[in-house]
């Protein structure tokens, strides 16, 4: 196993592209190191990206924020600007692991690990976040929603490295929220999760809504219909019930040791309702 | 039984919350745990484990592993002797399979190499040819006719004819006329329950370092609850004399019963003998879950008759326990404990042990009792709800007390159940109002406690300090308690006493640290060893004063003349006598060796408030109070720690902990991620109320307190969850998917 601490994103991409064997990128390492230790993967090359200039920084851009791929989630959680604009994204990222894990783990690592239960991913997708990718053939931007393709799989090509994610600007009366269900209160993996991002009209009715579900399908999924149902309402009980039903309709979970199909389906809807109410209140809505 | 030991006294040391002797080492990382031992030239070992739940081993080819550079020894079951003694054979086969693998994770081979990477690489080179056999992991399925047979020919005579060959043992307890009793009831409720396998979840994985010399002497350092028992088992497996094998117990990072037998120790010794070098073997967490000794899993039927005013007229329990792949006697503890809390005219409990393709169970705090008492206490609660009766009043109405003929035979001496129930009833927790949707549950709990073989040496140092040597690994604070009792008896300060845990060559046999026995039994031996030393010190003072030894007595840490006729001498303190001991006959020591009887039973009552989230089935524990009879709390903080620890483990078992097996018979959750013990943020502070109803069998009235605490939570949580959810559930754990399913049924 070789280890490379890349000095530029280009160097990282080139090294990853040139390696015929299995590769891993080392951001916080909170997935990679665990997988190495348990013998789950035996990569030929590990490329550490943390020394790439700027990759651990958060910068304001076009009214939104560009978050470097190696920004630890603990640092993200202390950034007043991001917290104020995208509280739901931050709350998802900050639910990961424990204080110790927070000091290392990254949203991009969470995304690229490819788990449908990753806590940072639904919030990013609800926010319409866009990833910046450097590959052997240059740079491109891709919506975060298009990155996960299945458990442990992403649409990134060989040699591609995400350098940052961009959280766009948003109007004043807008906010988001994320909730996950775990059987304990911490140190667990989401059995179902939901992120909701809302924009309100002046009369407190919902202008736009994006509802995203985690851990109920092979990838994080956008519940388009659930979002549409919220629009025009003040999230009254009848609307929320229809919204939850729409979430249940698109949930395609599996039965496993962490939860049953019935439980995950029902809980995804319940969490979406609750997250929507939190986002609504955060956006300044009153009923 | 010895029910005449207790003498009322004013305590000066016992009962103080003194500084713990192991604290500094533990918080600074100095404490030497199992994996901290090293030896010159040491090799590292790894174990190859079966991926199959049940398979015959056709052959094992270790040649490629042996040929790997850096490999010094490879071991398989064929290297170990054919044991005549059935019990030793089972223990050995559990550590290393011989002809069949009996569960996922069962050891089939082991390698010792110059480093871990080489040992791991060598495991991959071992070729095992398995003939996969049908498997069974569920107790009810294993009992059914036609079930795959785990081990044939192991049924004892007690097992009724015609049962599955997997049924190895049967027991029955009780008295009275059940039919007449049920006829007197206003309602007879019959319910069936299931409990999952739980693991003790100790933080420290098993670890051993073994060294065997060419002249047949061996040293073993390991993490265990009983170094003497480890010696017994390992000496038998290795064909060694006890005197040639010295076992030293490390500091221990939790055991809860799970470290009362051997898993890797004989393997480390056998590899060390083969390699001619010291061998270190440390389990990882996955191995701990798959191949140590979790609890039995159970399937139970309970039938209880009650009058409308809450008197239990008859009670019956049928307990089917599976202790995994080898015979286990834990079922009979369940049958004995099931109705121990109650004074019943007609009671019967029946139990069976059933073999399944799971790891062989080991003890876990009050082994066998939590399951049976869960079923009984949940059924009683349902009856209380049916009749609209206060659940504590019903327990009080039926409570066993002094003179009650217990459901398992003996007549109780002084016991603390009624006092414990009354304390619970009077406590503000019980009368605190509940919000709508919240539920309150209670349960009684019981454990027998144990005494057993204990040796203590107590040395009076010339500087007036005292060293106590005992032989039981300290898993719950026993060194502090033993020092306190020695100090009390000698009349000196706690800080002047240091207690250490000796290896097997330094002291006579001590039973394992189990059965909540150490503070009770080793404490009793310590008190008597101190009395022995006091006798010697009185003799020395008598010699110095030139009077009869009979004319000297011990008071407040000093020898004094016994009354005016003995002569007028100023008191001689322990330190003064010790300082001149070399001139008065030599070093002063006391010792005591005994097989202690008279362990007083211990009862507890738990109250818990719970709120179930009706939309997700999530359970929140709002408030929890433990009431338990400690006889005498020698070190109250440690006693509270035991009560809290037991409660937390029971809460985990009730709500989330379980072994999950797939269709393939493999354990699906051998990690702390998916085997969910409660984390700190899951629980409120567990409040404790210690009761002190002296145990007549101990000089200071001490009862064991280590186990009872895990017994009540299973039913207390069930009763609270079911009252909050408004629906009864009869299977543990009550994980959110199960609760939500019950709510939507
Ligand atoms: C104790 C513990 C608790 C945890 N709890 C949670 C939890 O509650 N919720 C949760 O969702 N997860 C949890 N995790 C998993 C893990 O912490 C998260 O997935 C984390 O966000 C991963 O980030 P990382 O920076 O450490 O990723 P790494 O381990 O460094 O990388 C993860 C994966 O992403 C790839 N990768 C990393 N960076 C890039 C990049 N810039 N471009 C392309 N690919 C990249 C790597 O190749 C690798 O496959 C936990 C882990 C531990 C050890």
CSV table of N, CA, C and O in Angstrom, one decimal, chain B residues 554-633:
chain,number,residue,atom,x,y,z
B,554,UNK,N,-8.3,-6.5,72.2
B,554,UNK,CA,-8.0,-5.5,71.2
B,554,UNK,C,-9.1,-4.5,71.2
B,554,UNK,O,-10.3,-4.8,71.1
B,555,UNK,N,-8.7,-3.2,71.3
B,555,UNK,CA,-9.7,-2.1,71.3
B,555,UNK,C,-9.2,-0.9,70.5
B,555,UNK,O,-8.0,-0.5,70.8
B,556,UNK,N,-10.0,-0.4,69.6
B,556,UNK,CA,-9.6,0.8,68.9
B,556,UNK,C,-8.2,0.7,68.3
B,556,UNK,O,-7.4,1.7,68.4
B,557,UNK,N,-7.8,-0.4,67.7
B,557,UNK,CA,-6.5,-0.5,67.1
B,557,UNK,C,-5.4,-0.7,68.0
B,557,UNK,O,-4.2,-0.4,67.6
B,558,UNK,N,-5.6,-1.1,69.2
B,558,UNK,CA,-4.5,-1.3,70.2
B,558,UNK,C,-4.8,-2.5,71.1
B,558,UNK,O,-6.0,-2.8,71.4
B,559,UNK,N,-3.7,-3.1,71.6
B,559,UNK,CA,-3.9,-4.1,72.6
B,559,UNK,C,-4.0,-3.4,74.0
B,559,UNK,O,-3.2,-2.4,74.2
B,560,UNK,N,-4.9,-3.9,74.7
B,560,UNK,CA,-5.1,-3.3,76.1
B,560,UNK,C,-5.3,-4.4,77.1
B,560,UNK,O,-5.8,-5.5,76.7
B,561,UNK,N,-4.9,-4.2,78.3
B,561,UNK,CA,-5.2,-5.3,79.3
B,561,UNK,C,-6.7,-5.4,79.5
B,561,UNK,O,-7.5,-4.5,79.5
B,562,UNK,N,-7.2,-6.7,79.5
B,562,UNK,CA,-8.6,-7.0,79.6
B,562,UNK,C,-9.1,-6.9,81.0
B,562,UNK,O,-9.2,-7.9,81.7
B,563,UNK,N,-9.4,-5.7,81.5
B,563,UNK,CA,-9.9,-5.5,82.8
B,563,UNK,C,-8.9,-5.2,83.8
B,563,UNK,O,-7.7,-5.4,83.6
B,564,UNK,N,-9.3,-4.8,85.0
B,564,UNK,CA,-8.3,-4.3,86.0
B,564,UNK,C,-7.4,-5.4,86.6
B,564,UNK,O,-6.2,-5.1,86.9
B,565,UNK,N,-7.9,-6.7,86.6
B,565,UNK,CA,-7.0,-7.7,87.1
B,565,UNK,C,-5.8,-8.1,86.3
B,565,UNK,O,-4.9,-8.7,86.7
B,566,UNK,N,-5.9,-7.7,85.0
B,566,UNK,CA,-4.8,-8.0,84.0
B,566,UNK,C,-3.5,-7.2,84.3
B,566,UNK,O,-2.5,-7.6,83.8
B,567,UNK,N,-3.7,-6.2,85.0
B,567,UNK,CA,-2.5,-5.3,85.3
B,567,UNK,C,-2.7,-4.0,84.6
B,567,UNK,O,-3.6,-3.8,83.8
B,568,UNK,N,-1.8,-3.0,84.9
B,568,UNK,CA,-2.0,-1.7,84.4
B,568,UNK,C,-0.9,-1.4,83.4
B,568,UNK,O,0.3,-1.2,83.7
B,569,UNK,N,-1.3,-1.4,82.1
B,569,UNK,CA,-0.3,-1.1,81.0
B,569,UNK,C,-1.0,-0.2,80.0
B,569,UNK,O,-2.1,-0.3,79.8
B,570,UNK,N,-0.2,0.8,79.5
B,570,UNK,CA,-0.8,1.7,78.5
B,570,UNK,C,-1.1,0.9,77.2
B,570,UNK,O,-0.3,-0.1,77.0
B,571,UNK,N,-2.1,1.2,76.5
B,571,UNK,CA,-2.4,0.5,75.3
B,571,UNK,C,-1.2,0.4,74.3
B,571,UNK,O,-0.4,1.4,74.3
B,572,UNK,N,-1.0,-0.7,73.6
B,572,UNK,CA,0.0,-0.8,72.6
B,572,UNK,C,-0.7,-0.8,71.2
B,572,UNK,O,-1.4,-1.7,70.9
B,573,UNK,N,-0.4,0.2,70.4
B,573,UNK,CA,-1.1,0.3,69.1
B,573,UNK,C,-0.5,-0.8,68.2
B,573,UNK,O,0.6,-1.4,68.4
B,574,UNK,N,-1.3,-1.0,67.1
B,574,UNK,CA,-0.8,-1.9,66.0
B,574,UNK,C,0.6,-1.5,65.6
B,574,UNK,O,1.5,-2.4,65.5
B,575,UNK,N,0.8,-0.2,65.4
B,575,UNK,CA,2.1,0.2,64.9
B,575,UNK,C,3.2,-0.1,65.9
B,575,UNK,O,4.3,-0.5,65.5
B,576,UNK,N,2.9,0.1,67.2
B,576,UNK,CA,3.9,-0.1,68.2
B,576,UNK,C,4.3,-1.6,68.3
B,576,UNK,O,5.4,-2.0,68.4
B,577,UNK,N,3.2,-2.5,68.2
B,577,UNK,CA,3.5,-3.9,68.3
B,577,UNK,C,4.3,-4.4,67.0
B,577,UNK,O,5.2,-5.1,67.1
B,578,UNK,N,3.9,-3.8,65.9
B,578,UNK,CA,4.5,-4.2,64.6
B,578,UNK,C,6.0,-3.8,64.6
B,578,UNK,O,6.9,-4.5,64.2
B,579,UNK,N,6.3,-2.6,65.2
B,579,UNK,CA,7.6,-2.1,65.2
B,579,UNK,C,8.6,-3.0,65.9
B,579,UNK,O,9.8,-3.1,65.5
B,580,UNK,N,8.1,-3.7,66.9
B,580,UNK,CA,9.0,-4.5,67.7
B,580,UNK,C,8.8,-6.0,67.4
B,580,UNK,O,9.3,-6.9,68.1
B,581,UNK,N,8.1,-6.3,66.3
B,581,UNK,CA,7.7,-7.7,66.1
B,581,UNK,C,8.9,-8.6,65.9
B,581,UNK,O,8.9,-9.8,66.2
B,582,UNK,N,10.0,-8.1,65.3
B,582,UNK,CA,11.2,-9.0,65.1
B,582,UNK,C,11.8,-9.5,66.4
B,582,UNK,O,12.4,-10.5,66.5
B,583,UNK,N,11.6,-8.7,67.5
B,583,UNK,CA,12.1,-9.1,68.8
B,583,UNK,C,11.1,-9.9,69.6
B,583,UNK,O,11.5,-10.5,70.6
B,584,UNK,N,9.9,-10.0,69.1
B,584,UNK,CA,8.9,-10.7,70.0
B,584,UNK,C,8.4,-12.0,69.3
B,584,UNK,O,7.4,-12.6,69.8
B,585,UNK,N,9.1,-12.4,68.3
B,585,UNK,CA,8.7,-13.7,67.7
B,585,UNK,C,8.7,-13.7,66.2
B,585,UNK,O,8.4,-14.7,65.6
B,586,UNK,N,8.9,-12.5,65.6
B,586,UNK,CA,9.0,-12.5,64.1
B,586,UNK,C,7.8,-11.8,63.5
B,586,UNK,O,7.0,-11.2,64.2
B,587,UNK,N,7.8,-11.8,62.2
B,587,UNK,CA,6.7,-11.1,61.4
B,587,UNK,C,5.3,-11.5,61.9
B,587,UNK,O,5.1,-12.7,62.3
B,588,UNK,N,4.4,-10.6,61.8
B,588,UNK,CA,3.0,-10.9,62.2
B,588,UNK,C,2.1,-10.9,61.0
B,588,UNK,O,2.1,-10.1,60.2
B,589,UNK,N,1.3,-12.0,60.9
B,589,UNK,CA,0.4,-12.1,59.8
B,589,UNK,C,-0.8,-12.9,60.3
B,589,UNK,O,-0.8,-13.6,61.4
B,590,UNK,N,-1.9,-12.7,59.6
B,590,UNK,CA,-3.1,-13.4,59.9
B,590,UNK,C,-3.6,-14.0,58.6
B,590,UNK,O,-3.3,-13.5,57.6
B,591,UNK,N,-4.2,-15.2,58.7
B,591,UNK,CA,-4.8,-15.7,57.5
B,591,UNK,C,-6.1,-16.4,57.8
B,591,UNK,O,-6.4,-16.8,58.9
B,592,UNK,N,-6.8,-16.7,56.7
B,592,UNK,CA,-8.1,-17.4,56.9
B,592,UNK,C,-8.4,-18.1,55.6
B,592,UNK,O,-8.3,-17.5,54.5
B,593,UNK,N,-8.8,-19.4,55.7
B,593,UNK,CA,-9.2,-20.1,54.5
B,593,UNK,C,-10.6,-20.7,54.8
B,593,UNK,O,-10.7,-21.3,55.9
B,594,UNK,N,-11.5,-20.6,53.9
B,594,UNK,CA,-12.9,-21.1,54.2
B,594,UNK,C,-13.7,-21.3,53.0
B,594,UNK,O,-13.5,-20.6,52.0
B,595,UNK,N,-14.6,-22.2,53.0
B,595,UNK,CA,-15.7,-22.3,52.0
B,595,UNK,C,-16.9,-21.7,52.6
B,595,UNK,O,-17.6,-22.3,53.4
B,596,UNK,N,-17.2,-20.4,52.3
B,596,UNK,CA,-18.2,-19.6,53.0
B,596,UNK,C,-19.6,-20.0,52.6
B,596,UNK,O,-19.9,-20.2,51.4
B,597,UNK,N,-20.4,-20.1,53.6
B,597,UNK,CA,-21.8,-20.4,53.4
B,597,UNK,C,-22.6,-19.1,53.8
B,597,UNK,O,-21.9,-18.2,54.3
B,598,UNK,N,-23.9,-19.1,53.7
B,598,UNK,CA,-24.6,-18.0,54.3
B,598,UNK,C,-24.7,-16.7,53.5
B,598,UNK,O,-24.9,-15.6,54.1
B,599,UNK,N,-24.4,-16.8,52.2
B,599,UNK,CA,-24.6,-15.6,51.4
B,599,UNK,C,-26.1,-15.2,51.4
B,599,UNK,O,-26.9,-16.0,51.0
B,600,UNK,N,-26.4,-14.1,51.9
B,600,UNK,CA,-27.8,-13.7,52.0
B,600,UNK,C,-28.4,-13.3,50.6
B,600,UNK,O,-27.7,-12.7,49.8
B,601,UNK,N,-29.6,-13.7,50.3
B,601,UNK,CA,-30.2,-13.4,49.0
B,601,UNK,C,-30.4,-11.9,49.0
B,601,UNK,O,-30.5,-11.2,50.0
B,602,UNK,N,-30.5,-11.4,47.7
B,602,UNK,CA,-30.7,-9.9,47.6
B,602,UNK,C,-31.9,-9.6,46.7
B,602,UNK,O,-32.0,-10.2,45.6
B,603,UNK,N,-32.7,-8.7,47.2
B,603,UNK,CA,-33.9,-8.3,46.5
B,603,UNK,C,-33.7,-6.9,46.0
B,603,UNK,O,-33.1,-6.1,46.7
B,604,UNK,N,-34.4,-6.5,44.9
B,604,UNK,CA,-34.4,-5.1,44.5
B,604,UNK,C,-35.7,-4.8,43.9
B,604,UNK,O,-36.5,-5.7,43.4
B,605,UNK,N,-36.0,-3.5,43.8
B,605,UNK,CA,-37.2,-3.0,43.2
B,605,UNK,C,-36.8,-1.8,42.3
B,605,UNK,O,-36.1,-1.0,42.8
B,606,UNK,N,-37.3,-1.8,41.1
B,606,UNK,CA,-37.0,-0.7,40.2
B,606,UNK,C,-38.3,0.0,39.8
B,606,UNK,O,-39.3,-0.6,39.5
B,607,UNK,N,-38.2,1.4,39.7
B,607,UNK,CA,-39.3,2.2,39.2
B,607,UNK,C,-38.8,2.9,38.0
B,607,UNK,O,-37.7,3.6,38.1
B,608,UNK,N,-39.5,2.9,36.9
B,608,UNK,CA,-39.0,3.7,35.8
B,608,UNK,C,-40.2,4.4,35.1
B,608,UNK,O,-41.3,3.9,35.0
B,609,UNK,N,-39.9,5.6,34.6
B,609,UNK,CA,-40.9,6.4,33.8
B,609,UNK,C,-40.4,6.5,32.4
B,609,UNK,O,-39.3,6.8,32.2
B,610,UNK,N,-41.4,6.2,31.5
B,610,UNK,CA,-41.0,6.2,30.1
B,610,UNK,C,-42.0,6.9,29.2
B,610,UNK,O,-43.2,6.9,29.6
B,611,UNK,N,-41.5,7.5,28.2
B,611,UNK,CA,-42.4,8.1,27.2
B,611,UNK,C,-42.1,7.4,25.8
B,611,UNK,O,-40.9,7.5,25.4
B,612,UNK,N,-43.1,6.9,25.2
B,612,UNK,CA,-42.9,6.3,23.9
B,612,UNK,C,-43.4,7.3,22.8
B,612,UNK,O,-44.5,7.9,23.0
B,613,UNK,N,-42.6,7.5,21.8
B,613,UNK,CA,-42.9,8.4,20.7
B,613,UNK,C,-43.9,7.5,19.8
B,613,UNK,O,-43.4,6.6,19.2
B,614,UNK,N,-45.2,7.9,19.8
B,614,UNK,CA,-46.2,7.0,19.2
B,614,UNK,C,-46.0,7.0,17.6
B,614,UNK,O,-46.5,6.1,17.0
B,615,UNK,N,-45.3,8.0,17.1
B,615,UNK,CA,-45.1,8.0,15.6
B,615,UNK,C,-43.9,7.2,15.2
B,615,UNK,O,-43.8,6.8,14.0
B,616,UNK,N,-42.9,7.0,16.1
B,616,UNK,CA,-41.7,6.3,15.6
B,616,UNK,C,-41.4,5.0,16.5
B,616,UNK,O,-40.5,4.2,16.1
B,617,UNK,N,-42.1,4.9,17.6
B,617,UNK,CA,-41.8,3.7,18.5
B,617,UNK,C,-40.6,3.9,19.3
B,617,UNK,O,-40.1,3.0,20.0
B,618,UNK,N,-40.0,5.1,19.3
B,618,UNK,CA,-38.8,5.4,20.1
B,618,UNK,C,-39.2,5.5,21.5
B,618,UNK,O,-40.2,6.0,21.9
B,619,UNK,N,-38.3,5.1,22.4
B,619,UNK,CA,-38.6,5.0,23.8
B,619,UNK,C,-37.6,6.0,24.5
B,619,UNK,O,-36.4,5.9,24.3
B,620,UNK,N,-38.2,6.8,25.4
B,620,UNK,CA,-37.3,7.7,26.2
B,620,UNK,C,-37.4,7.4,27.7
B,620,UNK,O,-38.5,7.4,28.2
B,621,UNK,N,-36.3,7.1,28.3
B,621,UNK,CA,-36.3,6.8,29.7
B,621,UNK,C,-36.3,8.1,30.4
B,621,UNK,O,-35.3,8.9,30.3
B,622,UNK,N,-37.3,8.5,31.2
B,622,UNK,CA,-37.4,9.8,31.8
B,622,UNK,C,-36.8,9.8,33.2
B,622,UNK,O,-36.1,10.8,33.6
B,623,UNK,N,-37.1,8.8,33.9
B,623,UNK,CA,-36.6,8.8,35.3
B,623,UNK,C,-36.5,7.3,35.7
B,623,UNK,O,-37.3,6.5,35.3
B,624,UNK,N,-35.5,7.0,36.6
B,624,UNK,CA,-35.2,5.6,36.9
B,624,UNK,C,-34.7,5.6,38.4
B,624,UNK,O,-33.8,6.3,38.7
B,625,UNK,N,-35.3,4.8,39.2
B,625,UNK,CA,-34.8,4.7,40.6
B,625,UNK,C,-34.7,3.2,41.0
B,625,UNK,O,-35.6,2.4,40.7
B,626,UNK,N,-33.6,2.9,41.5
B,626,UNK,CA,-33.2,1.5,42.0
B,626,UNK,C,-33.3,1.5,43.5
B,626,UNK,O,-32.6,2.3,44.2
B,627,UNK,N,-34.0,0.5,44.0
B,627,UNK,CA,-34.0,0.2,45.5
B,627,UNK,C,-33.4,-1.2,45.7
B,627,UNK,O,-33.9,-2.1,45.0
B,628,UNK,N,-32.4,-1.3,46.5
B,628,UNK,CA,-31.9,-2.6,46.7
B,628,UNK,C,-31.3,-2.8,48.1
B,628,UNK,O,-30.7,-1.8,48.7
B,629,UNK,N,-31.5,-4.0,48.6
B,629,UNK,CA,-31.0,-4.3,49.9
B,629,UNK,C,-29.5,-4.8,49.7
B,629,UNK,O,-29.2,-5.7,49.0
B,630,UNK,N,-28.6,-4.0,50.4
B,630,UNK,CA,-27.2,-4.4,50.3
B,630,UNK,C,-26.7,-5.1,51.6
B,630,UNK,O,-25.5,-5.3,51.8
B,631,UNK,N,-27.6,-5.3,52.5
B,631,UNK,CA,-27.2,-5.9,53.8
B,631,UNK,C,-26.4,-4.8,54.6
B,631,UNK,O,-27.0,-4.2,55.5
B,632,UNK,N,-25.2,-4.6,54.2
B,632,UNK,CA,-24.4,-3.4,54.7
B,632,UNK,C,-23.6,-2.9,53.5
B,632,UNK,O,-22.8,-3.7,52.9
B,633,UNK,N,-23.7,-1.6,53.2
B,633,UNK,CA,-23.0,-1.1,52.1
B,633,UNK,C,-21.6,-0.7,52.6
B,633,UNK,O,-21.4,0.3,53.3
